[in-house]
PDB file of C-alpha atoms in Angstrom:
ATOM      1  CA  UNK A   1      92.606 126.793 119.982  1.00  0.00           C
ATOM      2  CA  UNK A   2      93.049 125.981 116.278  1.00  0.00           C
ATOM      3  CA  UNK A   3      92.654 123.143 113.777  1.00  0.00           C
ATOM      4  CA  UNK A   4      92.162 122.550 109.848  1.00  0.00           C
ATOM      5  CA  UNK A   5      89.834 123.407 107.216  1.00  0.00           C
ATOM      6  CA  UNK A   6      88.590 120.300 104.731  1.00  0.00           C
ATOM      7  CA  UNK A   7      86.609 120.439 101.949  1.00  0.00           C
ATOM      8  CA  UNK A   8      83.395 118.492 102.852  1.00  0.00           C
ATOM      9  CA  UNK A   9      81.056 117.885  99.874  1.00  0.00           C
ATOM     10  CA  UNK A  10      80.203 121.111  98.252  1.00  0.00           C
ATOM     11  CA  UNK A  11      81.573 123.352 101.667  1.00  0.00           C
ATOM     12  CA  UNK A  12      83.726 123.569 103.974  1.00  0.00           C
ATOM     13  CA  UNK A  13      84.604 122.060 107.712  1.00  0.00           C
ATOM     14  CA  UNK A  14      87.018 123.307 111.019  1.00  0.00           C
ATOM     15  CA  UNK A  15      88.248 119.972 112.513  1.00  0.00           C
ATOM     16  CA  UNK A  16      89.623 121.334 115.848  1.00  0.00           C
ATOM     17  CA  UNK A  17      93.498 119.954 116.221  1.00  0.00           C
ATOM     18  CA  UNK A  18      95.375 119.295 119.514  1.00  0.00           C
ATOM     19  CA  UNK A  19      99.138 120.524 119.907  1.00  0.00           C
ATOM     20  CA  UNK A  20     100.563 116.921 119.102  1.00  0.00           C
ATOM     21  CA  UNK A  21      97.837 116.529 116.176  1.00  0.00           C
ATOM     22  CA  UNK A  22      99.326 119.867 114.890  1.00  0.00           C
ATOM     23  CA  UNK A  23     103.118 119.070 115.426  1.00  0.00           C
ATOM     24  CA  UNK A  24     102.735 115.458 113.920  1.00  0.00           C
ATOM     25  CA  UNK A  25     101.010 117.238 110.919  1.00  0.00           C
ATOM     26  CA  UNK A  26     103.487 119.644 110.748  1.00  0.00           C
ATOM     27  CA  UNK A  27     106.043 116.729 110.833  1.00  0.00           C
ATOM     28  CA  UNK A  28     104.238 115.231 107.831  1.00  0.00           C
ATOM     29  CA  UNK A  29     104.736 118.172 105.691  1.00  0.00           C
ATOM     30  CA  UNK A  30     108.166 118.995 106.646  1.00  0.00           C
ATOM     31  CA  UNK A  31     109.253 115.168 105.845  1.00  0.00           C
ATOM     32  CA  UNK A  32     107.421 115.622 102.171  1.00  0.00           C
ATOM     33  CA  UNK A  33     108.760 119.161 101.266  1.00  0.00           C
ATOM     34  CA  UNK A  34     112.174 117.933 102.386  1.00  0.00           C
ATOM     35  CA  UNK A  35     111.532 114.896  99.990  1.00  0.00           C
ATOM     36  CA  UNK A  36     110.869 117.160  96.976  1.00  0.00           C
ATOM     37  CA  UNK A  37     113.860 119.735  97.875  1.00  0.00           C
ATOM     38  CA  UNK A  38     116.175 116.659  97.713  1.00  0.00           C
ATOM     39  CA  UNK A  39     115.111 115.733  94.167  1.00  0.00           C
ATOM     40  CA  UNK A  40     114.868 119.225  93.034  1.00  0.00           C
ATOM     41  CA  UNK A  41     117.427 122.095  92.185  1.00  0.00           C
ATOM     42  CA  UNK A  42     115.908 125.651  92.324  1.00  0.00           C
ATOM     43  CA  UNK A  43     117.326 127.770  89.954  1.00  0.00           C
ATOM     44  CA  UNK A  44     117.112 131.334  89.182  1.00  0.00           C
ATOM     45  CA  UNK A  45     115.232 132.931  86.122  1.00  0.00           C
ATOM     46  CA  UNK A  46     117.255 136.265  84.363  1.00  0.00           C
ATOM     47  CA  UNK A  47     115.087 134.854  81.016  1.00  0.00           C
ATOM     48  CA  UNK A  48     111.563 136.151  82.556  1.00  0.00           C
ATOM     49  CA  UNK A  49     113.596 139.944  82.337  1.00  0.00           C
ATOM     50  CA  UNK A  50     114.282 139.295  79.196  1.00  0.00           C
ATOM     51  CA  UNK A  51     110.722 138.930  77.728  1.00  0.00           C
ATOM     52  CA  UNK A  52     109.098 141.925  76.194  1.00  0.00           C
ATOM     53  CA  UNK A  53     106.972 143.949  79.229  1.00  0.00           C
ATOM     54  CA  UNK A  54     104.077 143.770  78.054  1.00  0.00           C
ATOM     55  CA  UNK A  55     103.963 140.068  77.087  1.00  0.00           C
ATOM     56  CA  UNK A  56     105.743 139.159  80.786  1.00  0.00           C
ATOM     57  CA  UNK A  57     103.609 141.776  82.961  1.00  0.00           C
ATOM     58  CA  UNK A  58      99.841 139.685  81.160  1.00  0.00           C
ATOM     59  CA  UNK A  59     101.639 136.215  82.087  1.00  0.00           C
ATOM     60  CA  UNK A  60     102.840 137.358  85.946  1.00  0.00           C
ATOM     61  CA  UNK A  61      99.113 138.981  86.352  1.00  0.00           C
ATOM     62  CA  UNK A  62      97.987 135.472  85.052  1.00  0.00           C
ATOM     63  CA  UNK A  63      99.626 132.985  86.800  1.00  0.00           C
ATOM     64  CA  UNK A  64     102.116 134.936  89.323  1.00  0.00           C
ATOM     65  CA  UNK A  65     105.646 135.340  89.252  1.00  0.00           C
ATOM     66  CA  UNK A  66     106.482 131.410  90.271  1.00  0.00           C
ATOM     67  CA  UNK A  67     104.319 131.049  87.411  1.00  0.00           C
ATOM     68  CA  UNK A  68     105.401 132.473  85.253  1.00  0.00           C
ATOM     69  CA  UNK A  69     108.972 132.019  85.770  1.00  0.00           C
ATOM     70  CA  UNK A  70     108.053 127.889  85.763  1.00  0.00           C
ATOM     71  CA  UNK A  71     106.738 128.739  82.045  1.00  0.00           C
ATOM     72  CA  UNK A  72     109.678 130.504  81.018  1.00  0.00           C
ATOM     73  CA  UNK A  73     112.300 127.378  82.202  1.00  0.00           C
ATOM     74  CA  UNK A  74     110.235 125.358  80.419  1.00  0.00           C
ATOM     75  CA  UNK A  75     110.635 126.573  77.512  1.00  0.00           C
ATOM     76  CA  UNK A  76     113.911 125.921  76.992  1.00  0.00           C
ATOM     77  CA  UNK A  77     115.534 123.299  75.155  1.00  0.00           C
ATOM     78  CA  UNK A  78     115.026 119.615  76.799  1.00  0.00           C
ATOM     79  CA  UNK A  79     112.646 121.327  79.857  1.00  0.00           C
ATOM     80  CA  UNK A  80     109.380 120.348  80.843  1.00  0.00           C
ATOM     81  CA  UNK A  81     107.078 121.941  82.160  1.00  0.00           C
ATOM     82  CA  UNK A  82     105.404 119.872  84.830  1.00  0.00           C
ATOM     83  CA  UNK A  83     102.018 120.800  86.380  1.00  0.00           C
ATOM     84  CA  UNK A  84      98.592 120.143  87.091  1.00  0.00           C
ATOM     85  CA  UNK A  85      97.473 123.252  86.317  1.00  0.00           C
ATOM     86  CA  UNK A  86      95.233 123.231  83.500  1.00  0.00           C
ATOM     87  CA  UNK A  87      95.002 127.128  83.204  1.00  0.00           C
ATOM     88  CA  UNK A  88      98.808 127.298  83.511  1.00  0.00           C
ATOM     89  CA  UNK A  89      99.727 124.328  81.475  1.00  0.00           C
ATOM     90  CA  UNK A  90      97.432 125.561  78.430  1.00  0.00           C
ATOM     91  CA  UNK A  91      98.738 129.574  78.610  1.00  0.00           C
ATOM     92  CA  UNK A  92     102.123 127.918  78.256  1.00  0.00           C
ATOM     93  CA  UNK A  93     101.679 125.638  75.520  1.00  0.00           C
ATOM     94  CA  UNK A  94      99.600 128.184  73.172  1.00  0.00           C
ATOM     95  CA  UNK A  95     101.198 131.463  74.354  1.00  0.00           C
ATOM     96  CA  UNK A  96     104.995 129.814  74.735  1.00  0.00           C
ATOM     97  CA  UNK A  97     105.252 126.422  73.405  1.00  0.00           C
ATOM     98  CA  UNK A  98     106.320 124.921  75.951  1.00  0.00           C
ATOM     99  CA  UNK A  99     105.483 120.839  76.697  1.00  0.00           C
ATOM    100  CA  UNK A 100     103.935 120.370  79.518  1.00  0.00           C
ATOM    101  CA  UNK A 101     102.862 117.160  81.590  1.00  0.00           C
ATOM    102  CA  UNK A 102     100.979 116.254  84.651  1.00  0.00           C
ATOM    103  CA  UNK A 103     101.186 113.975  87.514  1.00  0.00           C
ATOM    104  CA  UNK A 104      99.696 110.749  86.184  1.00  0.00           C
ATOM    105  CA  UNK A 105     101.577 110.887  83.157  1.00  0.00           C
ATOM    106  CA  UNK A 106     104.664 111.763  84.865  1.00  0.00           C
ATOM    107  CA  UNK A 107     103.876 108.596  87.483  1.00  0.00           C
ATOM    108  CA  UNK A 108     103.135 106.640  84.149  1.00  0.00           C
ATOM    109  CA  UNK A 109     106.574 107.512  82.599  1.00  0.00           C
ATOM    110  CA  UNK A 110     107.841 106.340  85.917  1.00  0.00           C
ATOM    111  CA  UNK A 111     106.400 103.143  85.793  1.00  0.00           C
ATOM    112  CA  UNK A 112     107.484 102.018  82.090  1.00  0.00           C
ATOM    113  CA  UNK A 113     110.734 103.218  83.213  1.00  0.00           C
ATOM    114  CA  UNK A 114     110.744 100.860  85.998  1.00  0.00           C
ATOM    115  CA  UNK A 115     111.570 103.592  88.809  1.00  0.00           C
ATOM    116  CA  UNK A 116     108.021 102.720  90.198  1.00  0.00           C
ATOM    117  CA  UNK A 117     105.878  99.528  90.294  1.00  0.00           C
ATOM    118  CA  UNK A 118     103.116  99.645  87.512  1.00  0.00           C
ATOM    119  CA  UNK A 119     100.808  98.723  90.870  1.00  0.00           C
ATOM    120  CA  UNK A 120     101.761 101.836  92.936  1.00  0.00           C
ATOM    121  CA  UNK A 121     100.881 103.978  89.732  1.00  0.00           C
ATOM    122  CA  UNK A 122      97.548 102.479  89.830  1.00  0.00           C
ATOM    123  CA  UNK A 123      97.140 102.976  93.383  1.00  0.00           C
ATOM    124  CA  UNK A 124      98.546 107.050  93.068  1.00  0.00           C
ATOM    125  CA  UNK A 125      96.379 107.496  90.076  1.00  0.00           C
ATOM    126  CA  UNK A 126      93.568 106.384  92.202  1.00  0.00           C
ATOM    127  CA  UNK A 127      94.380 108.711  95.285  1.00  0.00           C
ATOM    128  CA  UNK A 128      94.944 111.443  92.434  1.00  0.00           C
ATOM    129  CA  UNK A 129      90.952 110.759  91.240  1.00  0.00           C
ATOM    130  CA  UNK A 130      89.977 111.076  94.965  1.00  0.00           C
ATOM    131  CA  UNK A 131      91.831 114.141  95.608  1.00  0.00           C
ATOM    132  CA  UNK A 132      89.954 115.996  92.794  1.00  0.00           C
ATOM    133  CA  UNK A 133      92.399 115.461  89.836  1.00  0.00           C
ATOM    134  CA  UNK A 134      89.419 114.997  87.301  1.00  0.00           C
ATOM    135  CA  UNK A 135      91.799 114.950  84.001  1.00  0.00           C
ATOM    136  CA  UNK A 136      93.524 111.972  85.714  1.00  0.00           C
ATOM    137  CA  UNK A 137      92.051 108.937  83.110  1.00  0.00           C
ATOM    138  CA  UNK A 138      90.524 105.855  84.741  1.00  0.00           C
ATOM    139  CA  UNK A 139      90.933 102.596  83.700  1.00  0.00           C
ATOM    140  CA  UNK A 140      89.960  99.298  85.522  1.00  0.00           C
ATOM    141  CA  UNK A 141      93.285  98.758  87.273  1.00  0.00           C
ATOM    142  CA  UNK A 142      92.808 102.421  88.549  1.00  0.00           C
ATOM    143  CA  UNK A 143      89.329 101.285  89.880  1.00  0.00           C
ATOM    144  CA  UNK A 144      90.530  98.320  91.158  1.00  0.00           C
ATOM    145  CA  UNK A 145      92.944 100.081  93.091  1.00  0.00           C
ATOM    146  CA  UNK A 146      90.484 102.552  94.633  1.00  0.00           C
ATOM    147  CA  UNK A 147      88.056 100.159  95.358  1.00  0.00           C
ATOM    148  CA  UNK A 148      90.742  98.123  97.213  1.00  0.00           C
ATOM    149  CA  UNK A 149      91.662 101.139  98.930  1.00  0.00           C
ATOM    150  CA  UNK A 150      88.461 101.684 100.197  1.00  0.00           C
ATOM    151  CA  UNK A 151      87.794  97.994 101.080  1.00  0.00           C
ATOM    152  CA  UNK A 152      85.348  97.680  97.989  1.00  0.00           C
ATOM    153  CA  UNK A 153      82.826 100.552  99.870  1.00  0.00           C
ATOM    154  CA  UNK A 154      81.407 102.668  97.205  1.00  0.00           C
ATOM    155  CA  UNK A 155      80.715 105.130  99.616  1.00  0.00           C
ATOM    156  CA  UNK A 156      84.178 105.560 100.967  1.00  0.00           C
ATOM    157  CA  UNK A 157      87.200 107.676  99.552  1.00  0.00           C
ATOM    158  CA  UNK A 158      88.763 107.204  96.822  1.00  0.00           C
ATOM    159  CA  UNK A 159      86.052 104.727  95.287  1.00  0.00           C
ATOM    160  CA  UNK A 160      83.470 106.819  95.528  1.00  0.00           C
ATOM    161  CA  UNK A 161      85.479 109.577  93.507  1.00  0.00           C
ATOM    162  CA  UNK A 162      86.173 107.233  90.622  1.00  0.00           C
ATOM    163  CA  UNK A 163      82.555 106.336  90.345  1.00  0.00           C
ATOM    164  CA  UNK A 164      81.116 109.772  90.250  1.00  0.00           C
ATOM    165  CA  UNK A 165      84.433 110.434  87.775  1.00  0.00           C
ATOM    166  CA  UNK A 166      82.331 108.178  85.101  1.00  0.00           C
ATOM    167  CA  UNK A 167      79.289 110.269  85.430  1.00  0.00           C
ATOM    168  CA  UNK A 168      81.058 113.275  84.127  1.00  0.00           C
ATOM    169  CA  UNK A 169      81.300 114.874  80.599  1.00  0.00           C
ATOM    170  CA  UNK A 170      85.200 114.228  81.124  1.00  0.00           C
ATOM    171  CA  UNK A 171      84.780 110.636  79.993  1.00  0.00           C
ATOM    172  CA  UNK A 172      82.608 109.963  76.378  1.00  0.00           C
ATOM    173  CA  UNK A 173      79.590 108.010  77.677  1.00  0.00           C
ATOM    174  CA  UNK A 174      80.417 104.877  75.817  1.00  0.00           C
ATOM    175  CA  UNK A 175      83.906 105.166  77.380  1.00  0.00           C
ATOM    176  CA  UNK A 176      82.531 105.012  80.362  1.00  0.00           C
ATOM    177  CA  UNK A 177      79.818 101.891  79.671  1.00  0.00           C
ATOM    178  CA  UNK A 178      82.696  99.819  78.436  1.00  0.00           C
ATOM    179  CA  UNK A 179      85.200 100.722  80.812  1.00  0.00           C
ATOM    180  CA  UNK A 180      81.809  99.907  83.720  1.00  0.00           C
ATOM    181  CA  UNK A 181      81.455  96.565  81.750  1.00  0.00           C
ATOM    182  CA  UNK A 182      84.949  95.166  82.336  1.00  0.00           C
ATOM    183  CA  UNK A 183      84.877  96.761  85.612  1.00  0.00           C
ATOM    184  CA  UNK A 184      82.576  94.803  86.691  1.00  0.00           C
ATOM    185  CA  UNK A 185      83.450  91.464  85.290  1.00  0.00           C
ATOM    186  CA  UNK A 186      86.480  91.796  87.903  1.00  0.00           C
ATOM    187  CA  UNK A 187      83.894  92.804  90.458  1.00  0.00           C
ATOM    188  CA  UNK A 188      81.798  89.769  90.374  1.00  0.00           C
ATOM    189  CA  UNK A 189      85.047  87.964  90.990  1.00  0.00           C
ATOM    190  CA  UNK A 190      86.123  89.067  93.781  1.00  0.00           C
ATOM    191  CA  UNK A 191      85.238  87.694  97.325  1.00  0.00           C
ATOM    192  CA  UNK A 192      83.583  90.330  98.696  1.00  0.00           C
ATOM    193  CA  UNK A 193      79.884  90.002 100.161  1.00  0.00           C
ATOM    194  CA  UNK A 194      76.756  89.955  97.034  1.00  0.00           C
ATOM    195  CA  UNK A 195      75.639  92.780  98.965  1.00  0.00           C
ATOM    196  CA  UNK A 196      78.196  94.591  98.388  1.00  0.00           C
ATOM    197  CA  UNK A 197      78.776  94.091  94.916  1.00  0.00           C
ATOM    198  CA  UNK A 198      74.828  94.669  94.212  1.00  0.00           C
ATOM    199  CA  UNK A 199      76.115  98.641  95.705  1.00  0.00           C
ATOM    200  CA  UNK A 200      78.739  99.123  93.250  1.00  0.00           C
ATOM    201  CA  UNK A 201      76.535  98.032  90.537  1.00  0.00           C
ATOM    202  CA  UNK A 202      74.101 100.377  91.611  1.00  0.00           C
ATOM    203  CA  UNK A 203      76.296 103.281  92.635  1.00  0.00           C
ATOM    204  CA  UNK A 204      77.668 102.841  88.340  1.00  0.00           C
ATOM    205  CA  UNK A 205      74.079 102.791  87.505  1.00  0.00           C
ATOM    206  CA  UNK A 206      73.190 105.994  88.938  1.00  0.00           C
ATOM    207  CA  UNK A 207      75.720 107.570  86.978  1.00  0.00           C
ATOM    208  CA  UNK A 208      75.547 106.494  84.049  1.00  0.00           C
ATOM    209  CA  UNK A 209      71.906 106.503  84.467  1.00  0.00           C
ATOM    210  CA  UNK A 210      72.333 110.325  85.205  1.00  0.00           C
ATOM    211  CA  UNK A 211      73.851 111.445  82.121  1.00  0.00           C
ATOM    212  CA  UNK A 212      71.730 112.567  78.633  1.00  0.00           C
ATOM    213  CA  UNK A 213      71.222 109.135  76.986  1.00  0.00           C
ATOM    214  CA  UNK A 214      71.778 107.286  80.327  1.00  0.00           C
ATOM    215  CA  UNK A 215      68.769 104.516  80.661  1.00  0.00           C
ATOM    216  CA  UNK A 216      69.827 103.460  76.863  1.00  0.00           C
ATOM    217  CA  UNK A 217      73.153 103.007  77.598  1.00  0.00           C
ATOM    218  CA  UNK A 218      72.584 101.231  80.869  1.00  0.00           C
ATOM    219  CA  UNK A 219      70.493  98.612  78.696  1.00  0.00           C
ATOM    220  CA  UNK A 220      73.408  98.213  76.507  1.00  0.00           C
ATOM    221  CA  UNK A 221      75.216  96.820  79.411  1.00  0.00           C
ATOM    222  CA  UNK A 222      72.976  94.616  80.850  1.00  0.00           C
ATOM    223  CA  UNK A 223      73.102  92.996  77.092  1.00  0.00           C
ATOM    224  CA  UNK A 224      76.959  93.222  77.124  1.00  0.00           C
ATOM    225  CA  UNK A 225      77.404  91.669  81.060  1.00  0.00           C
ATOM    226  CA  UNK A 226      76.918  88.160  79.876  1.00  0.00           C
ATOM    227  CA  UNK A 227      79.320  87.988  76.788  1.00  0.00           C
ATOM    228  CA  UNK A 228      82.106  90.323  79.009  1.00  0.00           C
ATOM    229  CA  UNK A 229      81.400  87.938  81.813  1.00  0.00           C
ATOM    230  CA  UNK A 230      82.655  84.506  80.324  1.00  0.00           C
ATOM    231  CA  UNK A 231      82.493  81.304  82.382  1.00  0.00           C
ATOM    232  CA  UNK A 232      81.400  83.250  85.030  1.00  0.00           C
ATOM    233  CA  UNK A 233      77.768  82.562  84.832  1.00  0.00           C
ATOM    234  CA  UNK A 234      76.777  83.051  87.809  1.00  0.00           C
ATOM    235  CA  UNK A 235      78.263  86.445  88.678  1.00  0.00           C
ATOM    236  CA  UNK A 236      76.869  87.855  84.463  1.00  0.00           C
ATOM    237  CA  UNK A 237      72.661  86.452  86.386  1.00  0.00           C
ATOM    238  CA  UNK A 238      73.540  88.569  89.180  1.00  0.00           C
ATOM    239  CA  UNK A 239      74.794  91.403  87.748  1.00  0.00           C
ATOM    240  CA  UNK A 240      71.913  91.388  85.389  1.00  0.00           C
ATOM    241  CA  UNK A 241      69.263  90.856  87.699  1.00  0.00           C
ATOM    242  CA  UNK A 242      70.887  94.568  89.847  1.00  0.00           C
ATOM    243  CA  UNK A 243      70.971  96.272  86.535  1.00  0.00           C
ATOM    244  CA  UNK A 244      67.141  95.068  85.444  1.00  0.00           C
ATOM    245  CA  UNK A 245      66.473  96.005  89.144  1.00  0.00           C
ATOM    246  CA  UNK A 246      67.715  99.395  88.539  1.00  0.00           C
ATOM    247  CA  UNK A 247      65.961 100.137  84.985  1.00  0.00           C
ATOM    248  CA  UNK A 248      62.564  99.022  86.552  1.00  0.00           C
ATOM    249  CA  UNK A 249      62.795 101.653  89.186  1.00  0.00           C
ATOM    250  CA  UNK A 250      63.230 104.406  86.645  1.00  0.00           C
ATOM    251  CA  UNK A 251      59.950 105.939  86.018  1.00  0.00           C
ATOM    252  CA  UNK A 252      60.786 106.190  82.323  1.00  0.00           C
ATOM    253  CA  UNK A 253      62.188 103.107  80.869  1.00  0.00           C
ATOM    254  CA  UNK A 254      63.755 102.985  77.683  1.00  0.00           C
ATOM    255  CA  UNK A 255      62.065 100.719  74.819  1.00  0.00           C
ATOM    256  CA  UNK A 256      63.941  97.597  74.242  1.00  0.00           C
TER     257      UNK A 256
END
């Protein structure tokens, strides 16, 4: 009798669990945690006793003592303070100074460094995206790599993460219309089926279309598919005739 909460759109879900689902889950965590504890060295922290009461007492009723404690390390010479934390990574640059970093940029650093492949950062900045980490920046390899993940479905995770990411206030609008632009010049390259890439247009429609000056910018593109496009004739007509598609079934229709 047991099993695991998931987040499921804007709630919550039970997905009941047998005994061997459990253990092999429990397996999977163990192996990862045991990963990090072999890269890692946990060290004690005398310096958080050291700070005046008052000023450690607000930043433990903040962020907790592991908090806190991470904030303090940090802040010493040549430390880092690594986290994804927005609260806790801005309370310990402004009230600390301490330089903090998060996961893609860490993975990023990684990659230039050569202790990754600049692919598998594109793939775990992706999976980052679908997981919920909306400060993690898109770009068109990071799209490609989600939609390859998800077998070019924009319906399926982490695709359909990325796209809604570009209908957020987190990316500038025209960001987001040139990043969709060059996007899709790869998209209307790739062998997948027309309908298929008639869905993805549409899916980036909708969310650009969504956001306060939308329908204008989703014009823009349909002017900027056929320069972006090239050679590829063909694919700039199709992707034009999905976007005109999608501006004449808005019941207001921008001049133009």
């Amino acid at each position: 009798d047991g099993g695991v909460l998931v987040k499921h759109g804007g709630g919550v879900a039970f997905i009941p669990q047998t005994e061997s689902e459990r253990a092999e889950r429990v397996q999977s965590f163990t192996v990862r945690i045991n990963k990090v504890k072999s890269a890692s060295t946990i060290v004690g922290c005398v310096e958080l006793a050291k700070l005046d009461k008052e000023r450690r007492e607000i930043t433990i009723k903040a962020l907790g003592e592991g908090g806190a404690e991470s904030i303090v390390l940090a802040a010493k010479p040549g430390h880092l303070l690594w986290t994804d934390d927005c609260r806790l990574g801005g309370f310990a640059r402004t009230e600390h100074g301490v330089k903090s970093a998060w996961t893609q940029v860490v993975l990023q650093w990684a990659a230039m460094h050569g202790y990754i492949s600049e692919q598998k950062f594109f793939e775990s900045s992706a999976r980052l995206i679908g997981f919920g980490y909306s400060f993690t920046s898109p770009s068109v390899p990071v799209l490609i790599a989600a939609a390859e993940i998800a077998d070019w479905d924009q319906s399926h995770w982490p695709f359909s993460q990325a796209i809604n990411q570009l209908g957020t206030e987190s990316i500038q609008l025209r960001e987001a219309a040139s990043l969709t632009v060059s996007f899709l010049e790869r998209v209307y390259r790739e062998n997948i089926l027309d309908e298929r890439r008639r869905a993805i247009t549409l899916a980036l429609m909708d969310k650009l279309g969504d956001r306060s000056g939308g329908p204008s910018i989703v014009q823009e593109i349909k002017k900027a598919v056929p320069i972006a496009f090239g050679l590829n004739a063909l694919g700039a007509a199709a992707a034009v005739s999905t976007i005109a598609a999608w501006l004449n079934s808005r019941t207001i229709r921008p001049i133009g």
